[in-house]
Amino acid sequence: MHLITPRTALTISIAVIKIILWNWEECKGFILKGKERAVSGLLHRGVNKKNRRRLTKEPNQSDEINEQIMTSSENDNYIKKKLKEFEKYRIATYSSQYTFFFPGQGEQYISMGLDTYNTCKNAKELYDRASKVLGYNLMDVIKNGPIEKLKDSQISQPSIYTVSIAAYEKLKQENQDAVMKLNLCMGYSLGEYSALTCSEALPFEEGVFLTKERGKAMQNCAKLYKMTTIAIVGLTLESIHNLIEDVNREMNDDIFIVSYMTPKKFGLCGKPESMKYLNKLAKEKYKAIFTKELQISGGFHSSYMFPARKALENALKQITFRKLKIPVISNVDGCAYDDPHIIKQLLLLQLTSPIRINTCLENVLKHGYETGYELGPGTINSNLLKDVSKKQKAATPYI
């Protein structure tokens, strides 16, 4: 063993200092990159001790997207690129004569589905199975709340999913004929998971697991970016784009369209101060008929959800989707799919894409829709169906 003398150590130290000074720009870049990685890690782990668990599991994404938040135009271009890849999987010919609709988050309320739970044995068994997956008594939370707890995404999403599938089980007992005639399924955002279970592509327990993980990831992501979502009624798409340009210019922001509900009903999200100004401008300058701030805690269905993709992707990797017995319409493009190989990519894209429920419903009407049920809490799909069809068509709420 060779011992390093103090003189040798001093010589080495001086040499290292000289190298750093001569290559300061490279060294500085290396240090800064390390600092950026540390800050990025803090964003995902949370600065507080109680929030130190990672937002997602180990990253292993299937495409080139990183966690950087895209602008609205960049996100639009990315979505167009992905949808181009999905074209070969779309179903051109299908019937929507008998369609089942499923609601999304925001439709929850205390004691939803309680009557079905008390009167339908198969439905009650579903709640018991869901409780085992979740690790708590689901009906106890639904029945007793409080509502603030039920609004939490990681609770509301598996709750609404379970209530919806329980309603489907009840319908199978009470109206087997309607179930046998079923041609098509669709859901609003979260409701797409219920639609996939109805189509027998997603087993129930795995659906509970997925909606829990999805809700948890979205809730954690919402804590990173405080956003406000507003529904606007009475403006054309052109007016919406002009409104967004005005707000972006004045507030130096980047407003996202997060839902296309009807030709004159949209959901927009942005920073709270920007959305306050947008709300005022929509009424005073653009003469919107109605505006409402939605009870949504984050920038859902915008690129502000990109950090949640990893957690959802890791959860999806644990699931094997079966062949769809009934086609399901995707929220991202309004097209019908029945190939299980594309479902995971559609669900991932849905997380950061605007919900195109208007296109979904237009395609339902175009393919011969006659009758259907909205299975679960709320009437979001049936109300929008009336609007899009100009009150010519309806769906029966069923819970």
Short mmCIF file of C-alpha atoms in Angstrom, two decimals:
data_model
loop_
_atom_site.label_atom_id
_atom_site.label_comp_id
_atom_site.label_asym_id
_atom_site.label_seq_id
_atom_site.Cartn_x
_atom_site.Cartn_y
_atom_site.Cartn_z
CA MET A 1 0.00 0.00 0.00
CA HIS A 2 1.34 3.44 -0.95
CA LEU A 3 0.69 6.26 1.50
CA ILE A 4 -0.06 9.73 0.15
CA THR A 5 2.13 12.33 1.82
CA PRO A 6 0.76 15.79 2.68
CA ARG A 7 2.96 17.27 -0.05
CA THR A 8 1.50 14.87 -2.66
CA ALA A 9 -2.06 15.60 -1.50
CA LEU A 10 -1.45 19.34 -1.84
CA THR A 11 -0.08 18.88 -5.37
CA ILE A 12 -3.16 16.84 -6.39
CA SER A 13 -5.53 19.44 -4.89
CA ILE A 14 -3.85 22.28 -6.82
CA ALA A 15 -4.07 20.26 -10.05
CA VAL A 16 -7.79 19.61 -9.53
CA ILE A 17 -8.45 23.31 -8.86
CA LYS A 18 -6.62 24.26 -12.06
CA ILE A 19 -8.63 21.76 -14.11
CA ILE A 20 -11.88 23.15 -12.71
CA LEU A 21 -10.82 26.73 -13.46
CA TRP A 22 -9.73 25.88 -16.99
CA ASN A 23 -12.99 23.98 -17.68
CA TRP A 24 -15.33 26.06 -15.54
CA GLU A 25 -18.13 26.26 -18.12
CA GLU A 26 -18.28 22.47 -18.44
CA CYS A 27 -18.07 21.98 -14.68
CA LYS A 28 -20.74 24.61 -14.10
CA GLY A 29 -23.03 22.89 -16.61
CA PHE A 30 -22.51 19.57 -14.86
CA ILE A 31 -23.32 21.10 -11.47
CA LEU A 32 -26.44 22.86 -12.79
CA LYS A 33 -27.71 19.69 -14.44
CA GLY A 34 -27.32 17.89 -11.15
CA LYS A 35 -29.22 20.67 -9.41
CA GLU A 36 -32.04 20.48 -11.97
CA ARG A 37 -32.33 16.75 -11.41
CA ALA A 38 -32.54 17.34 -7.66
CA VAL A 39 -35.30 19.95 -8.08
CA SER A 40 -37.19 17.64 -10.43
CA GLY A 41 -36.96 14.89 -7.82
CA LEU A 42 -38.35 17.22 -5.15
CA LEU A 43 -41.33 18.04 -7.36
CA HIS A 44 -42.23 14.36 -7.55
CA ARG A 45 -41.45 13.42 -3.97
CA GLY A 46 -42.85 16.57 -2.44
CA VAL A 47 -40.90 18.89 -0.17
CA ASN A 48 -42.85 17.98 2.96
CA LYS A 49 -41.97 14.78 4.81
CA LYS A 50 -45.53 13.55 4.74
CA ASN A 51 -45.60 13.87 0.95
CA ARG A 52 -42.24 12.28 0.26
CA ARG A 53 -43.60 9.23 -1.56
CA ARG A 54 -42.94 9.47 -5.29
CA LEU A 55 -45.84 10.63 -7.43
CA THR A 56 -45.17 7.72 -9.75
CA LYS A 57 -43.23 4.50 -9.77
CA GLU A 58 -39.95 4.03 -11.64
CA PRO A 59 -40.14 5.73 -15.05
CA ASN A 60 -40.18 3.54 -18.11
CA GLN A 61 -42.31 5.35 -20.65
CA SER A 62 -43.22 3.83 -23.98
CA ASP A 63 -42.65 6.97 -26.02
CA GLU A 64 -40.47 10.04 -26.19
CA ILE A 65 -42.53 12.27 -23.87
CA ASN A 66 -40.79 13.60 -20.78
CA GLU A 67 -42.32 15.38 -17.81
CA GLN A 68 -41.92 18.88 -19.20
CA ILE A 69 -45.28 20.62 -19.53
CA MET A 70 -46.10 21.22 -23.18
CA THR A 71 -47.80 24.36 -24.42
CA SER A 72 -51.36 23.94 -25.68
CA SER A 73 -50.19 24.06 -29.32
CA GLU A 74 -47.40 21.53 -28.68
CA ASN A 75 -49.89 19.25 -26.95
CA ASP A 76 -52.32 19.57 -29.88
CA ASN A 77 -49.57 18.59 -32.33
CA TYR A 78 -48.57 15.62 -30.18
CA ILE A 79 -52.18 14.42 -30.01
CA LYS A 80 -52.57 14.71 -33.80
CA LYS A 81 -49.41 12.67 -34.28
CA LYS A 82 -50.62 9.90 -31.95
CA LEU A 83 -54.11 9.82 -33.47
CA LYS A 84 -52.56 9.35 -36.91
CA GLU A 85 -50.92 6.19 -35.56
CA PHE A 86 -54.28 4.95 -34.25
CA GLU A 87 -56.18 5.29 -37.55
CA LYS A 88 -55.60 1.67 -38.61
CA TYR A 89 -57.31 0.42 -35.43
CA ARG A 90 -60.55 2.37 -35.87
CA ILE A 91 -63.83 0.65 -36.72
CA ALA A 92 -65.50 2.26 -39.72
CA THR A 93 -68.74 0.27 -39.63
CA TYR A 94 -70.68 -0.32 -36.42
CA SER A 95 -74.16 0.15 -34.99
CA SER A 96 -75.08 2.43 -32.10
CA GLN A 97 -78.76 1.47 -32.04
CA TYR A 98 -78.50 0.41 -28.40
CA THR A 99 -75.79 2.31 -26.53
CA PHE A 100 -74.81 2.37 -22.86
CA PHE A 101 -73.27 5.56 -21.44
CA PHE A 102 -71.15 5.90 -18.29
CA PRO A 103 -70.53 9.08 -16.22
CA GLY A 104 -67.22 10.59 -15.13
CA GLN A 105 -65.76 12.30 -12.08
CA GLY A 106 -67.78 15.16 -10.66
CA GLU A 107 -71.04 13.20 -10.66
CA GLN A 108 -70.48 11.73 -7.18
CA TYR A 109 -72.85 12.37 -4.29
CA ILE A 110 -73.50 10.92 -0.83
CA SER A 111 -75.39 7.58 -0.86
CA MET A 112 -75.21 7.20 -4.65
CA GLY A 113 -76.24 3.69 -5.64
CA LEU A 114 -77.42 2.83 -2.13
CA ASP A 115 -80.79 1.45 -3.29
CA THR A 116 -79.08 -0.90 -5.75
CA TYR A 117 -76.66 -1.97 -3.03
CA ASN A 118 -79.56 -2.84 -0.71
CA THR A 119 -81.76 -4.61 -3.26
CA CYS A 120 -79.41 -6.32 -5.74
CA LYS A 121 -77.31 -9.21 -4.41
CA ASN A 122 -74.88 -9.19 -7.34
CA ALA A 123 -74.36 -5.45 -6.95
CA LYS A 124 -73.62 -5.80 -3.23
CA GLU A 125 -71.01 -8.45 -4.02
CA LEU A 126 -69.30 -5.96 -6.34
CA TYR A 127 -68.93 -3.47 -3.49
CA ASP A 128 -67.42 -6.18 -1.29
CA ARG A 129 -64.94 -7.09 -4.04
CA ALA A 130 -64.06 -3.43 -4.60
CA SER A 131 -63.49 -2.91 -0.87
CA LYS A 132 -60.93 -5.73 -0.83
CA VAL A 133 -58.97 -4.09 -3.66
CA LEU A 134 -59.15 -0.62 -2.08
CA GLY A 135 -58.42 -1.67 1.48
CA TYR A 136 -61.42 0.13 3.00
CA ASN A 137 -65.21 -0.25 3.13
CA LEU A 138 -66.31 1.51 -0.05
CA MET A 139 -70.03 1.69 0.72
CA ASP A 140 -69.24 3.13 4.15
CA VAL A 141 -67.44 6.04 2.45
CA ILE A 142 -70.19 6.48 -0.15
CA LYS A 143 -72.93 6.37 2.47
CA ASN A 144 -71.33 8.47 5.21
CA GLY A 145 -68.87 10.70 3.37
CA PRO A 146 -68.14 13.42 4.15
CA ILE A 147 -68.56 14.81 0.64
CA GLU A 148 -65.06 16.36 0.76
CA LYS A 149 -63.64 12.86 1.13
CA LEU A 150 -65.79 11.56 -1.70
CA LYS A 151 -64.51 14.36 -3.96
CA ASP A 152 -60.91 13.17 -3.58
CA SER A 153 -59.99 11.72 -6.99
CA GLN A 154 -58.45 8.52 -5.62
CA ILE A 155 -61.75 7.83 -3.83
CA SER A 156 -64.31 9.33 -6.22
CA GLN A 157 -62.96 7.54 -9.30
CA PRO A 158 -63.19 3.93 -8.03
CA SER A 159 -66.46 4.88 -6.28
CA ILE A 160 -68.15 6.11 -9.47
CA TYR A 161 -66.72 3.17 -11.41
CA THR A 162 -68.14 0.67 -8.89
CA VAL A 163 -71.54 2.38 -8.72
CA SER A 164 -71.71 2.33 -12.53
CA ILE A 165 -70.86 -1.36 -12.86
CA ALA A 166 -73.29 -2.17 -10.03
CA ALA A 167 -76.02 -0.37 -12.01
CA TYR A 168 -75.09 -2.49 -15.02
CA GLU A 169 -75.44 -5.66 -12.91
CA LYS A 170 -78.86 -4.50 -11.75
CA LEU A 171 -79.93 -3.80 -15.34
CA LYS A 172 -78.90 -7.32 -16.35
CA GLN A 173 -81.34 -8.66 -13.77
CA GLU A 174 -84.21 -6.28 -14.52
CA ASN A 175 -83.93 -5.88 -18.30
CA GLN A 176 -81.88 -8.66 -19.84
CA ASP A 177 -83.35 -7.85 -23.24
CA ALA A 178 -81.73 -4.39 -23.26
CA VAL A 179 -78.36 -5.90 -22.35
CA MET A 180 -78.62 -8.52 -25.09
CA LYS A 181 -79.30 -5.81 -27.70
CA LEU A 182 -76.29 -3.70 -26.68
CA ASN A 183 -74.22 -2.52 -29.69
CA LEU A 184 -71.92 0.19 -28.31
CA CYS A 185 -70.47 1.65 -25.09
CA MET A 186 -69.02 5.05 -24.28
CA GLY A 187 -68.11 7.00 -21.17
CA TYR A 188 -67.17 10.51 -20.14
CA SER A 189 -63.48 10.50 -19.13
CA LEU A 190 -63.42 8.07 -16.15
CA GLY A 191 -66.58 6.53 -17.64
CA GLU A 192 -64.48 5.02 -20.42
CA TYR A 193 -63.10 2.54 -17.87
CA SER A 194 -66.66 1.52 -16.96
CA ALA A 195 -67.43 1.16 -20.69
CA LEU A 196 -64.44 -1.17 -21.10
CA THR A 197 -65.68 -3.35 -18.25
CA CYS A 198 -69.16 -3.43 -19.79
CA SER A 199 -67.54 -4.58 -23.05
CA GLU A 200 -65.82 -7.38 -21.06
CA ALA A 201 -62.34 -6.10 -21.93
CA LEU A 202 -61.47 -4.99 -18.37
CA PRO A 203 -62.21 -7.34 -15.42
CA PHE A 204 -63.92 -5.63 -12.50
CA GLU A 205 -61.18 -5.90 -9.84
CA GLU A 206 -58.60 -4.65 -12.30
CA GLY A 207 -60.90 -1.74 -13.15
CA VAL A 208 -61.09 -0.81 -9.46
CA PHE A 209 -57.30 -0.94 -9.25
CA LEU A 210 -56.83 1.17 -12.39
CA THR A 211 -59.32 3.85 -11.38
CA LYS A 212 -57.77 4.07 -7.92
CA GLU A 213 -54.26 4.48 -9.38
CA ARG A 214 -55.50 6.93 -12.01
CA GLY A 215 -57.30 9.01 -9.39
CA LYS A 216 -54.27 9.01 -7.09
CA ALA A 217 -51.91 10.10 -9.88
CA MET A 218 -54.26 12.86 -11.05
CA GLN A 219 -54.76 14.13 -7.50
CA ASN A 220 -51.02 14.23 -6.85
CA CYS A 221 -50.48 16.00 -10.15
CA ALA A 222 -53.15 18.56 -9.27
CA LYS A 223 -51.18 19.40 -6.12
CA LEU A 224 -48.19 20.31 -8.28
CA TYR A 225 -50.16 22.67 -10.52
CA LYS A 226 -53.05 24.66 -9.06
CA MET A 227 -55.47 25.17 -11.93
CA THR A 228 -59.05 26.36 -12.37
CA THR A 229 -61.54 24.89 -14.85
CA ILE A 230 -64.52 26.86 -16.17
CA ALA A 231 -67.43 25.70 -18.32
CA ILE A 232 -68.63 28.23 -20.90
CA VAL A 233 -71.97 28.03 -22.68
CA GLY A 234 -73.17 30.02 -25.68
CA LEU A 235 -69.95 30.71 -27.60
CA THR A 236 -68.80 29.17 -30.88
CA LEU A 237 -65.41 27.50 -31.16
CA GLU A 238 -64.11 30.52 -33.07
CA SER A 239 -65.17 32.82 -30.23
CA ILE A 240 -63.55 30.48 -27.71
CA HIS A 241 -60.25 30.67 -29.61
CA ASN A 242 -60.48 34.48 -29.72
CA LEU A 243 -61.26 34.60 -26.01
CA ILE A 244 -58.25 32.42 -25.23
CA GLU A 245 -55.98 34.64 -27.34
CA ASP A 246 -57.18 37.73 -25.47
CA VAL A 247 -56.55 36.14 -22.08
CA ASN A 248 -53.17 34.67 -23.03
CA ARG A 249 -52.01 38.05 -24.31
CA GLU A 250 -53.23 39.99 -21.28
CA MET A 251 -52.25 37.47 -18.57
CA ASN A 252 -49.20 35.90 -20.24
CA ASP A 253 -50.74 32.46 -19.76
CA ASP A 254 -51.54 29.41 -21.87
CA ILE A 255 -55.22 28.45 -21.57
CA PHE A 256 -56.25 24.90 -22.53
CA ILE A 257 -59.54 23.67 -23.97
CA VAL A 258 -60.11 20.52 -21.91
CA SER A 259 -63.56 19.47 -23.11
CA TYR A 260 -65.64 19.89 -26.25
CA MET A 261 -69.13 19.15 -24.96
CA THR A 262 -71.41 20.60 -27.66
CA PRO A 263 -70.84 23.07 -30.53
CA LYS A 264 -71.45 25.86 -28.00
CA LYS A 265 -70.36 24.33 -24.69
CA PHE A 266 -66.70 24.02 -23.68
CA GLY A 267 -64.46 23.45 -20.68
CA LEU A 268 -61.32 25.61 -20.32
CA CYS A 269 -58.54 25.52 -17.74
CA GLY A 270 -55.66 27.76 -16.70
CA LYS A 271 -54.10 29.46 -13.72
CA PRO A 272 -56.66 30.77 -11.19
CA GLU A 273 -55.96 34.49 -11.78
CA SER A 274 -56.12 34.01 -15.56
CA MET A 275 -59.39 32.10 -15.36
CA LYS A 276 -60.92 34.82 -13.19
CA TYR A 277 -60.12 37.32 -15.95
CA LEU A 278 -61.36 34.87 -18.62
CA ASN A 279 -64.67 34.44 -16.81
CA LYS A 280 -65.17 38.21 -16.70
CA LEU A 281 -64.20 38.67 -20.36
CA ALA A 282 -66.41 35.80 -21.54
CA LYS A 283 -69.46 37.49 -20.05
CA GLU A 284 -68.71 41.16 -20.74
CA LYS A 285 -66.99 41.11 -24.14
CA TYR A 286 -68.10 37.83 -25.72
CA LYS A 287 -71.59 37.69 -24.16
CA ALA A 288 -71.47 34.07 -23.02
CA ILE A 289 -74.87 32.82 -21.92
CA PHE A 290 -73.52 31.01 -18.88
CA THR A 291 -70.20 30.34 -17.14
CA LYS A 292 -69.45 28.16 -14.15
CA GLU A 293 -66.30 27.27 -12.25
CA LEU A 294 -66.19 23.48 -11.98
CA GLN A 295 -65.31 21.55 -8.83
CA ILE A 296 -62.15 20.11 -10.39
CA SER A 297 -58.88 20.43 -8.51
CA GLY A 298 -56.39 20.24 -11.37
CA GLY A 299 -55.72 20.75 -15.06
CA PHE A 300 -57.40 17.48 -16.03
CA HIS A 301 -57.16 16.57 -19.73
CA SER A 302 -54.42 19.09 -20.44
CA SER A 303 -50.64 18.72 -20.64
CA TYR A 304 -50.55 19.63 -16.92
CA MET A 305 -51.39 15.95 -16.40
CA PHE A 306 -48.18 14.70 -18.06
CA PRO A 307 -46.47 13.97 -14.69
CA ALA A 308 -49.37 11.58 -13.92
CA ARG A 309 -48.73 9.50 -17.05
CA LYS A 310 -45.96 7.41 -15.50
CA ALA A 311 -48.12 6.18 -12.63
CA LEU A 312 -50.99 5.32 -14.97
CA GLU A 313 -48.65 3.64 -17.45
CA ASN A 314 -47.12 1.52 -14.69
CA ALA A 315 -50.61 0.50 -13.54
CA LEU A 316 -51.68 -0.32 -17.11
CA LYS A 317 -48.63 -2.56 -17.54
CA GLN A 318 -50.09 -4.84 -14.88
CA ILE A 319 -53.33 -5.28 -16.82
CA THR A 320 -54.08 -7.53 -19.80
CA PHE A 321 -57.10 -6.27 -21.71
CA ARG A 322 -59.31 -8.88 -23.31
CA LYS A 323 -60.94 -8.75 -26.72
CA LEU A 324 -63.78 -6.23 -26.63
CA LYS A 325 -67.14 -7.94 -27.18
CA ILE A 326 -68.77 -4.53 -27.65
CA PRO A 327 -66.96 -1.61 -29.37
CA VAL A 328 -66.10 1.37 -27.18
CA ILE A 329 -65.91 4.97 -28.37
CA SER A 330 -62.74 6.76 -27.29
CA ASN A 331 -62.89 10.26 -25.82
CA VAL A 332 -59.71 11.33 -27.61
CA ASP A 333 -61.17 11.24 -31.15
CA GLY A 334 -64.80 10.09 -30.94
CA CYS A 335 -64.00 6.91 -32.90
CA ALA A 336 -64.94 3.32 -32.06
CA TYR A 337 -62.33 0.67 -31.23
CA ASP A 338 -62.45 -3.04 -30.40
CA ASP A 339 -58.76 -4.02 -30.53
CA PRO A 340 -57.34 -4.60 -27.01
CA HIS A 341 -53.80 -3.79 -28.21
CA ILE A 342 -54.59 -0.09 -28.66
CA ILE A 343 -56.66 0.44 -25.49
CA LYS A 344 -53.72 1.22 -23.18
CA GLN A 345 -52.38 3.88 -25.54
CA LEU A 346 -55.84 5.44 -25.85
CA LEU A 347 -56.25 5.59 -22.06
CA LEU A 348 -52.81 7.16 -21.65
CA LEU A 349 -53.51 9.75 -24.33
CA GLN A 350 -56.91 10.50 -22.80
CA LEU A 351 -55.19 11.70 -19.62
CA THR A 352 -53.64 14.71 -21.38
CA SER A 353 -56.13 15.16 -24.24
CA PRO A 354 -59.30 17.25 -24.27
CA ILE A 355 -62.49 15.21 -23.97
CA ARG A 356 -64.22 15.33 -27.37
CA ILE A 357 -67.61 14.24 -26.11
CA ASN A 358 -69.31 16.28 -28.84
CA THR A 359 -67.66 14.15 -31.55
CA CYS A 360 -68.44 10.97 -29.58
CA LEU A 361 -72.14 11.81 -29.43
CA GLU A 362 -72.28 12.95 -33.07
CA ASN A 363 -70.90 9.56 -34.11
CA VAL A 364 -73.39 7.77 -31.86
CA LEU A 365 -76.22 9.64 -33.58
CA LYS A 366 -74.75 9.07 -37.05
CA HIS A 367 -74.60 5.29 -36.60
CA GLY A 368 -78.30 4.77 -35.93
CA TYR A 369 -78.82 5.47 -32.23
CA GLU A 370 -82.32 4.73 -30.98
CA THR A 371 -82.18 4.09 -27.25
CA GLY A 372 -79.81 3.63 -24.36
CA TYR A 373 -79.08 3.92 -20.65
CA GLU A 374 -76.73 6.10 -18.64
CA LEU A 375 -75.48 3.70 -15.98
CA GLY A 376 -74.24 5.26 -12.75
CA PRO A 377 -74.55 8.57 -10.89
CA GLY A 378 -75.45 11.78 -12.69
CA THR A 379 -76.78 12.59 -16.15
CA ILE A 380 -73.85 14.27 -17.90
CA ASN A 381 -74.04 12.06 -21.02
CA SER A 382 -77.83 12.06 -21.34
CA ASN A 383 -78.00 15.86 -20.95
CA LEU A 384 -75.32 16.42 -23.59
CA LEU A 385 -77.00 13.88 -25.89
CA LYS A 386 -80.18 15.97 -25.76
CA ASP A 387 -78.18 19.10 -26.61
CA VAL A 388 -76.25 17.55 -29.50
CA SER A 389 -79.36 15.90 -30.97
CA LYS A 390 -81.41 19.09 -30.45
CA LYS A 391 -83.70 17.19 -28.08
CA GLN A 392 -84.44 14.50 -30.66
CA LYS A 393 -82.73 11.71 -28.72
CA ALA A 394 -82.30 10.78 -25.06
CA ALA A 395 -80.83 8.15 -22.75
CA THR A 396 -82.46 6.80 -19.61
CA PRO A 397 -80.55 7.50 -16.35
CA TYR A 398 -80.20 4.27 -14.37
CA ILE A 399 -78.53 3.73 -11.01
#
